[in-house]
Coordinates of N, CA and C and ligand atoms in Angstrom, one line a residue:
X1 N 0.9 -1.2 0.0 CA 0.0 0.0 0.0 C 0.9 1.2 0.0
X2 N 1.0 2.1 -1.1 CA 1.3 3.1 -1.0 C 0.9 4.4 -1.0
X3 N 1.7 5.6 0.1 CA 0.8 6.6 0.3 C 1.4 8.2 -0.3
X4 N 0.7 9.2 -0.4 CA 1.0 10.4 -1.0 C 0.8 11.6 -0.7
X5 N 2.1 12.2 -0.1 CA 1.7 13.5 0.6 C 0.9 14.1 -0.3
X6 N -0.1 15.0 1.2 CA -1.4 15.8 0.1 C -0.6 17.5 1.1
X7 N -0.6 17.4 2.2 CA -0.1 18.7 2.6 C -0.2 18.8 3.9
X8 N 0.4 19.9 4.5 CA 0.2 19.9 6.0 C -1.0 20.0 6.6
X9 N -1.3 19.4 8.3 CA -2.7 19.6 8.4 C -2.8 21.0 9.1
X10 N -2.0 22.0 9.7 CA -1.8 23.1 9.9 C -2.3 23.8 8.5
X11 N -2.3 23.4 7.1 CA -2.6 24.4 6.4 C -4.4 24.2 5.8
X12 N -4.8 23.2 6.7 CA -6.5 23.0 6.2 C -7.5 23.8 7.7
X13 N -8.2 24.7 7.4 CA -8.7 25.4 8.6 C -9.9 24.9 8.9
X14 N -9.7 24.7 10.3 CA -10.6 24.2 10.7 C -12.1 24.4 10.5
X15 N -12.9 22.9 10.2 CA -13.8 22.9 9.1 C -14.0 23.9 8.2
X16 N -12.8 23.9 7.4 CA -12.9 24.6 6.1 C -11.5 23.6 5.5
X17 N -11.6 24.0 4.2 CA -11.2 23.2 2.8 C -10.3 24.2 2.3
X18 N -9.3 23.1 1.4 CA -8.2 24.2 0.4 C -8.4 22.9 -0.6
X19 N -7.5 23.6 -1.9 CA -7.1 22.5 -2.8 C -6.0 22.5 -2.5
X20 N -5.4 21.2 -2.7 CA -4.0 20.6 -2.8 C -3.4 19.8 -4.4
X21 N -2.2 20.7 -4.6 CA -1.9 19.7 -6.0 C -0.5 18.4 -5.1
X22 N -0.6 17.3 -5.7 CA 0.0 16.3 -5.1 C 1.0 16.0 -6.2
X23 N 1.9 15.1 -5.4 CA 2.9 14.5 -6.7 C 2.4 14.0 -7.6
X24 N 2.9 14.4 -8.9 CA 2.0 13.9 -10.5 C 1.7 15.2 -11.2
X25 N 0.9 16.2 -11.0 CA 0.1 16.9 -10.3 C -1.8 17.2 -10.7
X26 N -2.1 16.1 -10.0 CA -3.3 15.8 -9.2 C -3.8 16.5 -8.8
X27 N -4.9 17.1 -8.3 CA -5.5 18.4 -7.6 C -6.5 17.4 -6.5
X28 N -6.6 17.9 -5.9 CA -7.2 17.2 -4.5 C -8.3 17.9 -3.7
X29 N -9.6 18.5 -3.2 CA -9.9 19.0 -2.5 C -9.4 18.6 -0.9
X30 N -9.1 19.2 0.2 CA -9.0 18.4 1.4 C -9.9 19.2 2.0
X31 N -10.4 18.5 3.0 CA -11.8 19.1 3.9 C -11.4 19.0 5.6
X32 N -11.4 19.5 6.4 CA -11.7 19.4 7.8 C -13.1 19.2 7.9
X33 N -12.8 18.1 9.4 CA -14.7 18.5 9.8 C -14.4 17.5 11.3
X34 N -14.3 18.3 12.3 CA -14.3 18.5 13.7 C -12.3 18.0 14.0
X35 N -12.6 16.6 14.2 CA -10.8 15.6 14.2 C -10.6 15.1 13.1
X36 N -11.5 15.3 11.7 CA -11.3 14.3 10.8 C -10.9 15.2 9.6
X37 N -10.3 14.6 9.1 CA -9.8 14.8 7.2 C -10.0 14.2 6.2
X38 N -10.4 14.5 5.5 CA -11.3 14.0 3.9 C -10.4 14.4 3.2
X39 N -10.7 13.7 1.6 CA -9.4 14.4 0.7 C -10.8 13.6 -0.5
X40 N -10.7 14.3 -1.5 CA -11.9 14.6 -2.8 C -11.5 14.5 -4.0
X41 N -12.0 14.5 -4.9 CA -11.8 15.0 -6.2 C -12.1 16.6 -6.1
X42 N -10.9 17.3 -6.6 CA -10.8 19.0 -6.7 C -12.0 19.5 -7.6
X43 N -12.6 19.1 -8.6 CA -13.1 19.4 -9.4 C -14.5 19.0 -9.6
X44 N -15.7 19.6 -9.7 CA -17.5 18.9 -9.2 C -17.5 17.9 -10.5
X45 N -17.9 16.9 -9.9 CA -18.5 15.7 -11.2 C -19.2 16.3 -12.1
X46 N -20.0 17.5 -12.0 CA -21.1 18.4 -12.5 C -20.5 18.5 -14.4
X47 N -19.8 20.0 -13.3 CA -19.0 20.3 -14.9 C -17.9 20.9 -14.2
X48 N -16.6 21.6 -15.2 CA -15.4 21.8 -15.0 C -15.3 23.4 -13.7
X49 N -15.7 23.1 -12.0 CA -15.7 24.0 -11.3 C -15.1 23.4 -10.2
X50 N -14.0 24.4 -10.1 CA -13.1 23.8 -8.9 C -14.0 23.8 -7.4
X51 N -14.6 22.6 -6.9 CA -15.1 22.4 -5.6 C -14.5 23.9 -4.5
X52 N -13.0 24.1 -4.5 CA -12.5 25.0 -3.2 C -13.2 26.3 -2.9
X53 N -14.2 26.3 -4.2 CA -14.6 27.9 -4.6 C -16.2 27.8 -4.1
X54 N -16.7 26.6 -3.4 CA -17.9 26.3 -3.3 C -18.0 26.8 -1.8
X55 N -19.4 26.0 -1.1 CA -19.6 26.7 0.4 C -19.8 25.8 1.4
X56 N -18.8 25.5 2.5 CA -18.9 24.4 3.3 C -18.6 24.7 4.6
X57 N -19.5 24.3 5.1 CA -20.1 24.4 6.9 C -19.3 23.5 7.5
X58 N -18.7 22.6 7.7 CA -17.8 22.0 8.5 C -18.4 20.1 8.2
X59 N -20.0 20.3 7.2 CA -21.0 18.8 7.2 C -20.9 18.8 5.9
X60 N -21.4 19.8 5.1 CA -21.8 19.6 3.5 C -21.2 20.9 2.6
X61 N -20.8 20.3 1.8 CA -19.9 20.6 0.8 C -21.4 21.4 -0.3
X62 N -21.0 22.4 -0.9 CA -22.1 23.1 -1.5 C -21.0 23.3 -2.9
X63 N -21.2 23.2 -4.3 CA -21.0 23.4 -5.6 C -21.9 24.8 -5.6
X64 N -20.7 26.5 -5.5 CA -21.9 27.4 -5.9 C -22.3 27.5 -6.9
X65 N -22.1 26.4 -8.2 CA -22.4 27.2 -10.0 C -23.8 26.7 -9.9
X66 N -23.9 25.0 -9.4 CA -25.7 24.6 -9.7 C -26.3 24.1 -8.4
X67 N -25.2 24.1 -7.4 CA -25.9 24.1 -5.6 C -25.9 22.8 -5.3
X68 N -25.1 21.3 -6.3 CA -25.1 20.6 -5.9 C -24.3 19.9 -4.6
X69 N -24.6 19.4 -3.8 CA -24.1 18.9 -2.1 C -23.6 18.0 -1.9
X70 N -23.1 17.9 -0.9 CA -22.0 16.2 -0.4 C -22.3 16.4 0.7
X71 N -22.6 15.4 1.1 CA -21.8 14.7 2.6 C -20.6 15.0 2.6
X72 N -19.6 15.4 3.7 CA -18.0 15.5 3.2 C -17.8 14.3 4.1
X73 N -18.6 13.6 5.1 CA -17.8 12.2 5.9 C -18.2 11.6 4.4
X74 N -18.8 11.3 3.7 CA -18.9 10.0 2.9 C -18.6 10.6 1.3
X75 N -18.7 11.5 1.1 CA -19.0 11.8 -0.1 C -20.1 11.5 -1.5
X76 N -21.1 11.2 -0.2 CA -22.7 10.7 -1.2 C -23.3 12.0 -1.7
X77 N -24.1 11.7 -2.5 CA -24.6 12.9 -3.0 C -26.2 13.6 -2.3
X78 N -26.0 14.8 -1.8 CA -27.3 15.1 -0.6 C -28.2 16.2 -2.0
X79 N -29.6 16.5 -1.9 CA -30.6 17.2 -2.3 C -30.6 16.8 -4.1
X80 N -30.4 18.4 -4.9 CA -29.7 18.2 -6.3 C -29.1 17.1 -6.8
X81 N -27.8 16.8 -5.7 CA -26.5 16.5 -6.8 C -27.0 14.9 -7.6
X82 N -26.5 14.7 -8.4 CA -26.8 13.6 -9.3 C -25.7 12.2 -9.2
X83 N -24.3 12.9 -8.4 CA -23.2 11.8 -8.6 C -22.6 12.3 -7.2
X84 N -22.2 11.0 -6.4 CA -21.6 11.2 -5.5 C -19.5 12.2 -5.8
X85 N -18.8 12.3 -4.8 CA -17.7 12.5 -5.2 C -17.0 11.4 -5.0
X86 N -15.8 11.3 -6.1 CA -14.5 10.8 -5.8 C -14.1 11.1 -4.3
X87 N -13.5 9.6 -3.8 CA -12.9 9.9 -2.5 C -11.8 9.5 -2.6
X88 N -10.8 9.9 -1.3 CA -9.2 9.0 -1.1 C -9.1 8.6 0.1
X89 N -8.5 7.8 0.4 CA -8.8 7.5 2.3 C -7.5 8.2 2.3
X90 N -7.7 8.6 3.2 CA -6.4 9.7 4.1 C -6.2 9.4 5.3
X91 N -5.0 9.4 5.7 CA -3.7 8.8 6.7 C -3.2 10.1 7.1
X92 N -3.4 10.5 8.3 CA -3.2 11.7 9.3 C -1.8 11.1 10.0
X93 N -0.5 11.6 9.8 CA 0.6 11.1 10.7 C 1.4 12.6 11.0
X94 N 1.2 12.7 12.3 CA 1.9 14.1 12.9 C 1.2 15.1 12.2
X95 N 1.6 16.2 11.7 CA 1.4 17.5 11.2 C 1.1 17.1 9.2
X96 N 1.3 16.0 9.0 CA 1.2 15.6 7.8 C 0.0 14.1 7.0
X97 N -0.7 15.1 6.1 CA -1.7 14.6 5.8 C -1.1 13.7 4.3
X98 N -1.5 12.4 4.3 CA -1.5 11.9 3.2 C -2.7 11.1 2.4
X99 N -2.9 10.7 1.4 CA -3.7 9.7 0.8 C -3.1 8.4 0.8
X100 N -3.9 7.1 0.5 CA -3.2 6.1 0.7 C -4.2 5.3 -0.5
X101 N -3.4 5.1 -1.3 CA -3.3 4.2 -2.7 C -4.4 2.8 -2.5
X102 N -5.5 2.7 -3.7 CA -6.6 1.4 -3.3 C -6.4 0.8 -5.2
X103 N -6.8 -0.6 -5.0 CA -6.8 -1.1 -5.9 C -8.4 -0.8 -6.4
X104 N -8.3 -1.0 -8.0 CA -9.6 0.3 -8.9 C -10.4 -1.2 -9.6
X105 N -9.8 -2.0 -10.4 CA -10.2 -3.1 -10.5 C -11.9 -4.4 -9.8
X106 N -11.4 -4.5 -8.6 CA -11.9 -5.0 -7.4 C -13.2 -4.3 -7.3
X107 N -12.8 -2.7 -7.5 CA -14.2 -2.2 -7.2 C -15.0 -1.5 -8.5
X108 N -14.6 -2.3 -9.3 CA -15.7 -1.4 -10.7 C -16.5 -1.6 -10.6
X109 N -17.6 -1.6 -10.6 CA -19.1 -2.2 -10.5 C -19.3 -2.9 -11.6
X110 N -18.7 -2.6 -12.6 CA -18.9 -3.7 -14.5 C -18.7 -4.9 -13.3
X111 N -17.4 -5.2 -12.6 CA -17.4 -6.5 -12.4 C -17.1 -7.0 -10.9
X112 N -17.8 -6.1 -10.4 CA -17.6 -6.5 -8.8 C -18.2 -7.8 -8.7
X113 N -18.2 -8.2 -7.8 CA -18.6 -10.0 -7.2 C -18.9 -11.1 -7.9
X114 N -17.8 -10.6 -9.4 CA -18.1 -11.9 -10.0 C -16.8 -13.0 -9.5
X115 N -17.1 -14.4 -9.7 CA -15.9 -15.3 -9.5 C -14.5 -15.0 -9.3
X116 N -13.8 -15.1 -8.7 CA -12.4 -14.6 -8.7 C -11.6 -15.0 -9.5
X117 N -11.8 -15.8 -10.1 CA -10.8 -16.4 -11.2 C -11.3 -15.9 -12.6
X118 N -11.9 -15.6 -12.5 CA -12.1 -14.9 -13.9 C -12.4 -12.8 -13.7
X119 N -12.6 -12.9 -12.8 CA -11.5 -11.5 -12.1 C -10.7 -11.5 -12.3
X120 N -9.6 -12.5 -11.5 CA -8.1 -12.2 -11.6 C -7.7 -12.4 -13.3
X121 N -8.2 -13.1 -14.2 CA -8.2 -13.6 -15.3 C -8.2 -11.8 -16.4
X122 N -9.1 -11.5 -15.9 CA -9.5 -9.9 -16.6 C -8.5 -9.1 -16.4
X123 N -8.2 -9.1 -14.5 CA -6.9 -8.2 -14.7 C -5.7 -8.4 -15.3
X124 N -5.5 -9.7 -15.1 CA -4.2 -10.0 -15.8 C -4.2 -9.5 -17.3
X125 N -5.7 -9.1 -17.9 CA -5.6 -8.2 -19.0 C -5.0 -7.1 -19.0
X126 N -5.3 -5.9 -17.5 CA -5.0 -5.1 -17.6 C -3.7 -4.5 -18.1
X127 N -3.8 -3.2 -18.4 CA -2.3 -2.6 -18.4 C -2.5 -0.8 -18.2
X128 N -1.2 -1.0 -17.1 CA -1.6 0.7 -17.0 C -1.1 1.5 -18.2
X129 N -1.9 2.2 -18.0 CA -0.9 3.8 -18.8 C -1.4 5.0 -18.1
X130 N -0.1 5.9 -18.2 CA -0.5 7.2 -17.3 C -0.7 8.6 -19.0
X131 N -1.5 8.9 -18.9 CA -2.0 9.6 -20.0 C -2.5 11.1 -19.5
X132 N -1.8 11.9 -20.3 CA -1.2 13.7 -20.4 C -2.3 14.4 -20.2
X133 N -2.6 15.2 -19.4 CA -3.6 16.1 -19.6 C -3.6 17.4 -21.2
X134 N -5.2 16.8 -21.5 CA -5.2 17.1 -23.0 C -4.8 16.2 -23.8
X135 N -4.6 15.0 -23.7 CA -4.7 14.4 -24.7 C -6.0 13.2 -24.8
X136 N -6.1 13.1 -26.4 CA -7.2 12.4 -26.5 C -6.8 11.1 -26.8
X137 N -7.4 10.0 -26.1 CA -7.5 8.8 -26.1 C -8.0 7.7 -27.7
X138 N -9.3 8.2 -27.5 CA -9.4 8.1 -28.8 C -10.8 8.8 -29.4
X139 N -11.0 9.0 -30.7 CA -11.7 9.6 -31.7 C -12.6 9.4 -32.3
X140 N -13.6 9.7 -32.9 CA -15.1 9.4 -33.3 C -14.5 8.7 -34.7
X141 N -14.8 7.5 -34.7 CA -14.8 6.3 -36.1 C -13.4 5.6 -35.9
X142 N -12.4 5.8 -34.6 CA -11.4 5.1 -34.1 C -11.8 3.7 -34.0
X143 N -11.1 2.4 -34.5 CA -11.2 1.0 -33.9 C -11.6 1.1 -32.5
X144 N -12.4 0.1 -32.1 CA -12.8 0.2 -30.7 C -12.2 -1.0 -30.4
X145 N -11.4 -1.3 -29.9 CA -10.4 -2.5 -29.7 C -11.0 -2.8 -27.9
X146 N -10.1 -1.6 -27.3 CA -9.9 -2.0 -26.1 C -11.1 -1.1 -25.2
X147 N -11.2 -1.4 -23.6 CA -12.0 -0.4 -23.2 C -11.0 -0.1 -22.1
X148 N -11.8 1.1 -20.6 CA -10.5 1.6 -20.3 C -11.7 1.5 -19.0
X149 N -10.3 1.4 -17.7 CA -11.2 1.8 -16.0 C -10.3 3.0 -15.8
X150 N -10.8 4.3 -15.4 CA -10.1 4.7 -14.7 C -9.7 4.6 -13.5
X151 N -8.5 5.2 -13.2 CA -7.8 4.8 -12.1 C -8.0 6.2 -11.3
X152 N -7.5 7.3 -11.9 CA -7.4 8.7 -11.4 C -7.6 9.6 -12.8
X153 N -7.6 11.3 -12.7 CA -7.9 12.1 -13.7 C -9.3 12.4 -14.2
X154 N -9.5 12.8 -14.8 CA -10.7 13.2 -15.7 C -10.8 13.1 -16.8
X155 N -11.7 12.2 -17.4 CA -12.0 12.4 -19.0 C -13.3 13.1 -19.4
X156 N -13.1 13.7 -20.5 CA -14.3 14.2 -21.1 C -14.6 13.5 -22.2
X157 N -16.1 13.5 -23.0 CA -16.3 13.0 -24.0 C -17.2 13.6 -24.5
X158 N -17.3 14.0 -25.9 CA -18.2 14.7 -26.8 C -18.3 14.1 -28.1
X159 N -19.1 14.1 -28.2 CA -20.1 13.3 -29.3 C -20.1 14.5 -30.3
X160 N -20.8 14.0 -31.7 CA -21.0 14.4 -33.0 C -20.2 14.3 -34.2
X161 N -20.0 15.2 -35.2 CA -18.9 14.7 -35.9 C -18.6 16.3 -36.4
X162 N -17.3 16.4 -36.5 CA -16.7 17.1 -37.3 C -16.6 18.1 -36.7
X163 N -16.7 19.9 -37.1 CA -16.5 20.6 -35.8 C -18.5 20.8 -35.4
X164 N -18.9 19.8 -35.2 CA -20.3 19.8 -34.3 C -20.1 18.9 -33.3
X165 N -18.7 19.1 -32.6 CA -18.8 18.3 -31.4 C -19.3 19.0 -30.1
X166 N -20.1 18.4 -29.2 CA -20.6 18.8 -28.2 C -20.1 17.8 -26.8
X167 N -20.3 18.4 -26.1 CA -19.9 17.5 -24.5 C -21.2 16.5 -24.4
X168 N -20.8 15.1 -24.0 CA -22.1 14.1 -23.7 C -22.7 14.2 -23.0
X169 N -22.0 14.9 -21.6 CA -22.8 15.7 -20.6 C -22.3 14.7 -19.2
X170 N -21.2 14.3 -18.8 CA -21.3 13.4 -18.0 C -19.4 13.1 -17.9
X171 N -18.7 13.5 -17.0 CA -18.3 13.2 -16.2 C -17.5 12.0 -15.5
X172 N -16.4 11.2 -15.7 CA -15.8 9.6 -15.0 C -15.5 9.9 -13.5
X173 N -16.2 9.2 -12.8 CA -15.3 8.8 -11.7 C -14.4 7.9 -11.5
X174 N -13.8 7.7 -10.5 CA -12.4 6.6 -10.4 C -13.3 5.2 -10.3
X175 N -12.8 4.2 -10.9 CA -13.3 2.7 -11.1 C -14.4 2.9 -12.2
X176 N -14.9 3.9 -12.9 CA -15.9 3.4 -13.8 C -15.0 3.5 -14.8
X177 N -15.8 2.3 -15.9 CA -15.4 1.9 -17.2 C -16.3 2.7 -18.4
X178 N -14.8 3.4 -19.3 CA -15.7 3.7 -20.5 C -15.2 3.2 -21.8
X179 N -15.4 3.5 -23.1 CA -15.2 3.0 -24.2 C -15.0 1.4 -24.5
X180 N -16.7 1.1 -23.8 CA -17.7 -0.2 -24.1 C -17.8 -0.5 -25.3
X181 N -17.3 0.1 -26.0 CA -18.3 -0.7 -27.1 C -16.7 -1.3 -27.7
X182 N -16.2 -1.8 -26.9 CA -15.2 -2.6 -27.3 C -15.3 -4.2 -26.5
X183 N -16.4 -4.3 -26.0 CA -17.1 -5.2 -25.4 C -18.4 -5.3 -26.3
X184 N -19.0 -4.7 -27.4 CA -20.3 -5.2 -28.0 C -19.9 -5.3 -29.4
X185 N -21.3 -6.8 -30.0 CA -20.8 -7.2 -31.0 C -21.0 -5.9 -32.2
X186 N -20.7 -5.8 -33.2 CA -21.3 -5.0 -34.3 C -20.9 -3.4 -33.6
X187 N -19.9 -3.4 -33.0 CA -19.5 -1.9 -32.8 C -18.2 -1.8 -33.1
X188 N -17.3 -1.8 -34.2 CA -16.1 -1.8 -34.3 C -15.5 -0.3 -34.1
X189 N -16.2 0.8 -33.7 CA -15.4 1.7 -34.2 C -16.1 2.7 -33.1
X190 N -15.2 4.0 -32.4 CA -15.9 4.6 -31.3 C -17.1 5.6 -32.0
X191 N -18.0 6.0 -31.0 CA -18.9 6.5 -31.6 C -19.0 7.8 -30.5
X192 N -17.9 8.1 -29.9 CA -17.5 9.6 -29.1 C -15.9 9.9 -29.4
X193 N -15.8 11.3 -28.9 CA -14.7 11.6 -28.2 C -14.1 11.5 -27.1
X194 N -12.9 10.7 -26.5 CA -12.8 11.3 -25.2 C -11.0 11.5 -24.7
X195 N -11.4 12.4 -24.3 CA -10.1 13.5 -24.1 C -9.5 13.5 -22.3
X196 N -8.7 13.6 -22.0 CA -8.1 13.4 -20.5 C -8.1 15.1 -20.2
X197 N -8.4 15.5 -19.1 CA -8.1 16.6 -19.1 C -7.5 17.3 -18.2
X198 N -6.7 16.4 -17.2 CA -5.5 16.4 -16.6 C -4.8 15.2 -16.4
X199 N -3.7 15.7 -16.2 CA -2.8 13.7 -16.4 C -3.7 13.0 -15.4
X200 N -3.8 11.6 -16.3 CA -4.8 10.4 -15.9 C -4.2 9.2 -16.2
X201 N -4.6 8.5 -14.8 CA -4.1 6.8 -14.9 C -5.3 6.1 -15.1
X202 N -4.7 5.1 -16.2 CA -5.9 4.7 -17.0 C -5.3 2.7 -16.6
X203 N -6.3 1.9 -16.5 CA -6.3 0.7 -16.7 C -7.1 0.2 -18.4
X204 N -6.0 0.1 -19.6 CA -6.3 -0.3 -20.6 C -6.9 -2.3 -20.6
X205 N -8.1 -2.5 -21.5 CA -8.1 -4.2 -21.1 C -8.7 -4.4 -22.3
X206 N -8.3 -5.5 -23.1 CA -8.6 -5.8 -24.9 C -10.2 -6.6 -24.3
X207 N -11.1 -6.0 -25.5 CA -12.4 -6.1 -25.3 C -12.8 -7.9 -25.6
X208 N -11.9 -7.4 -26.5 CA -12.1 -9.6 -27.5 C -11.5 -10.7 -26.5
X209 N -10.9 -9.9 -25.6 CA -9.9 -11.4 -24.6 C -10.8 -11.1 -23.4
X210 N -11.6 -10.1 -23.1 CA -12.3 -10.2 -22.0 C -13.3 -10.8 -22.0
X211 N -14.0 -10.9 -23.4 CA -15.3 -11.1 -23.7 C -14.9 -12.9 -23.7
X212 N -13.7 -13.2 -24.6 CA -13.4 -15.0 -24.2 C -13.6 -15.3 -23.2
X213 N -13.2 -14.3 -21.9 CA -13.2 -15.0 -20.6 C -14.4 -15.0 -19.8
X214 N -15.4 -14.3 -20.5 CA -16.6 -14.4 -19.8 C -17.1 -15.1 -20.6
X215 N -17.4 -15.2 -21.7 CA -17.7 -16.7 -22.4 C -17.9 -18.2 -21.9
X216 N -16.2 -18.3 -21.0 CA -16.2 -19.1 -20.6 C -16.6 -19.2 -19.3
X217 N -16.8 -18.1 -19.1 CA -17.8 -18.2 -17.2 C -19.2 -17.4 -17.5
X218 N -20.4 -18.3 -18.1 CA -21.3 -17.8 -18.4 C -22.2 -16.7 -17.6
X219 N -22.1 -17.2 -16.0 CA -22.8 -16.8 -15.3 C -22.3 -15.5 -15.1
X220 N -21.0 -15.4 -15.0 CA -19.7 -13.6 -14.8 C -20.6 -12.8 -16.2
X221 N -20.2 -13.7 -17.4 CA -21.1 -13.1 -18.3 C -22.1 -12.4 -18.5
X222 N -22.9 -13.5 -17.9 CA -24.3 -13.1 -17.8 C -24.7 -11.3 -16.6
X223 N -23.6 -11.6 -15.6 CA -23.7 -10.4 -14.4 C -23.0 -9.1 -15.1
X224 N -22.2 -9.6 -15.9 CA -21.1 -8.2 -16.6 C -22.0 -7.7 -17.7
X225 N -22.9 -8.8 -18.4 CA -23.4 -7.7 -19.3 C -24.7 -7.3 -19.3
X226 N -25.3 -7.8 -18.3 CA -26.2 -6.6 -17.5 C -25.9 -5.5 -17.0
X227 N -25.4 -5.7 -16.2 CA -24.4 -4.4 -15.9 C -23.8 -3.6 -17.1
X228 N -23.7 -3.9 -17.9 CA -23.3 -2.8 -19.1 C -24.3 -2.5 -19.7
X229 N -25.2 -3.4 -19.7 CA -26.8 -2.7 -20.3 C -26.8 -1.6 -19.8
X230 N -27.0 -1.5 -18.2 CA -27.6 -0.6 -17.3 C -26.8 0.7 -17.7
X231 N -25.4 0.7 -17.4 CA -24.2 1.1 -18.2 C -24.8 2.1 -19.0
X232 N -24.9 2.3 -20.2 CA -25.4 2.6 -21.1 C -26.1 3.1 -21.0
X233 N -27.3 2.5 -20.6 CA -28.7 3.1 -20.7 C -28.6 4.8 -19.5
X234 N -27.7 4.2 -19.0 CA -27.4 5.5 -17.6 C -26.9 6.8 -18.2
X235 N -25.6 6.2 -19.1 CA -25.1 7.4 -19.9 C -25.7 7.9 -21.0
X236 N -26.5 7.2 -21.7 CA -27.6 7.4 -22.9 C -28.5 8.9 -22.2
X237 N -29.0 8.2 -21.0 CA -30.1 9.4 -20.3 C -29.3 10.3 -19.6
X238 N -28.0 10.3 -19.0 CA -27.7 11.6 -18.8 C -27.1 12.1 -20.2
X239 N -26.6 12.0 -21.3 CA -26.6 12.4 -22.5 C -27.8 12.9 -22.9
X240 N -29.1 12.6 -23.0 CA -29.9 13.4 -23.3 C -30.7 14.1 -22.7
X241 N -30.3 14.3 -21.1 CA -30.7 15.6 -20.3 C -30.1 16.6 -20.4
X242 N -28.8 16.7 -21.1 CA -28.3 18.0 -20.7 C -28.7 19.0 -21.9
Ligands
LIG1 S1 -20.8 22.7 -11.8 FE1 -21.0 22.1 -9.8 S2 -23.1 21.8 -9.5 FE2 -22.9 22.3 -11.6

């Protein structure tokens, strides 16, 4: 388990919040709230507004652009908000606040509680890469080979073609999976944009060796691609709310 100075706890006021940039450079919200320290994603799942600039009582975390809320002990989403926040567990030692490193895998929801052998089988697909803020991953009519979990960073994605691209309207957290359709049949080729928009760790995994291994575990199969239905149908409808 490895851990990562976020900053001194002298420099977070009591129940009140700063942003922190960390090694890499990561942006971090950190929060007080009575003896305890939280540490966030800097930036609202909403749209691109740095959380520090929002309004927080020492309990809930307020987004001032559309008023959406947090819990800051859990980071669930309270009234408005539509998506809970990214969290980090944080390791208080002396005067110094750190985060402490979780495996992203284990907890995707594509494939939480399926069999472990065919878990471990998937990861052994994986592979990291750490990918540049501003660069794009891949492109509307790009091969759809592989799909991707994030680990950390932000992606964006905008749909349409040519210069009629627009934002999908939505947002990655850490452990969700996007550029699925490298997992469905009759989709060779992507049918978005999506661009990193600060350096991001990505877990890359080939769609055709994943899909063998669930093949062979019908039932993982059967739980993974419901869960991608749902998947879809989730980002389909926040795509056509905004
Ligand atoms: S940008 Fe934060 S709630 Fe909309």
């Amino acid at each position: 388990m490895s851990k990562t100075f976020v900053c001194p706890r002298s420099q977070v006021p009591a129940n009140g919040m700063i942003e922190c940039e960390v090694e890499g450079g990561r942006k971090l919200l950190v929060a007080n709230s009575g003896d305890d320290y939280f540490a966030y994603q800097a930036m609202c799942p909403h749209q691109d507004v740095a959380l520090c600039e929002g309004l927080y009582d020492g309990a809930v975390l307020t987004c001032h652009q559309h008023l959406w809320q947090w819990d800051i002990r859990t980071g669930a989403a309270v009234g408005l908000a539509e998506a809970p926040l990214e969290g980090f567990p944080v390791q208080v030692e002396g005067d110094s606040i750190y985060v402490v490193a979780q495996s992203t895998v284990n907890s995707t929801e594509l494939f939480a509680g399926i069999p472990d052998a065919t878990l471990q089988a998937i990861i052994g697909l994986a592979k990291r890469e750490e990918v540049g803020g501003g660069k794009t991953l891949y492109d509307v009519g790009d091969p759809s080979h592989d799909f991707f979990i994030l680990e950390s960073g932000r992606v964006e994605f905008l749909i349409g073609r040519d210069q009629h691209m627009s934002p999908a309207g939505f947002m990655l957290r850490k452990g969700e999976v996007f550029g699925w359709a490298a997992l469905l049949e009759n989709q060779p080729h992507r049918i978005a944009r999506a661009t990193c928009l600060e350096p991001s760790q990505l877990l890359r995994i080939n769609g055709h060796q994943a899909l063998e291994l669930l093949a062979a575990d019908p039932a993982a199969g059967y739980v993974v691609m419901r869960r991608l239905s749902s998947l879809i149908a989730r980002y389909l409808t926040s795509s056509g709310s905004k």
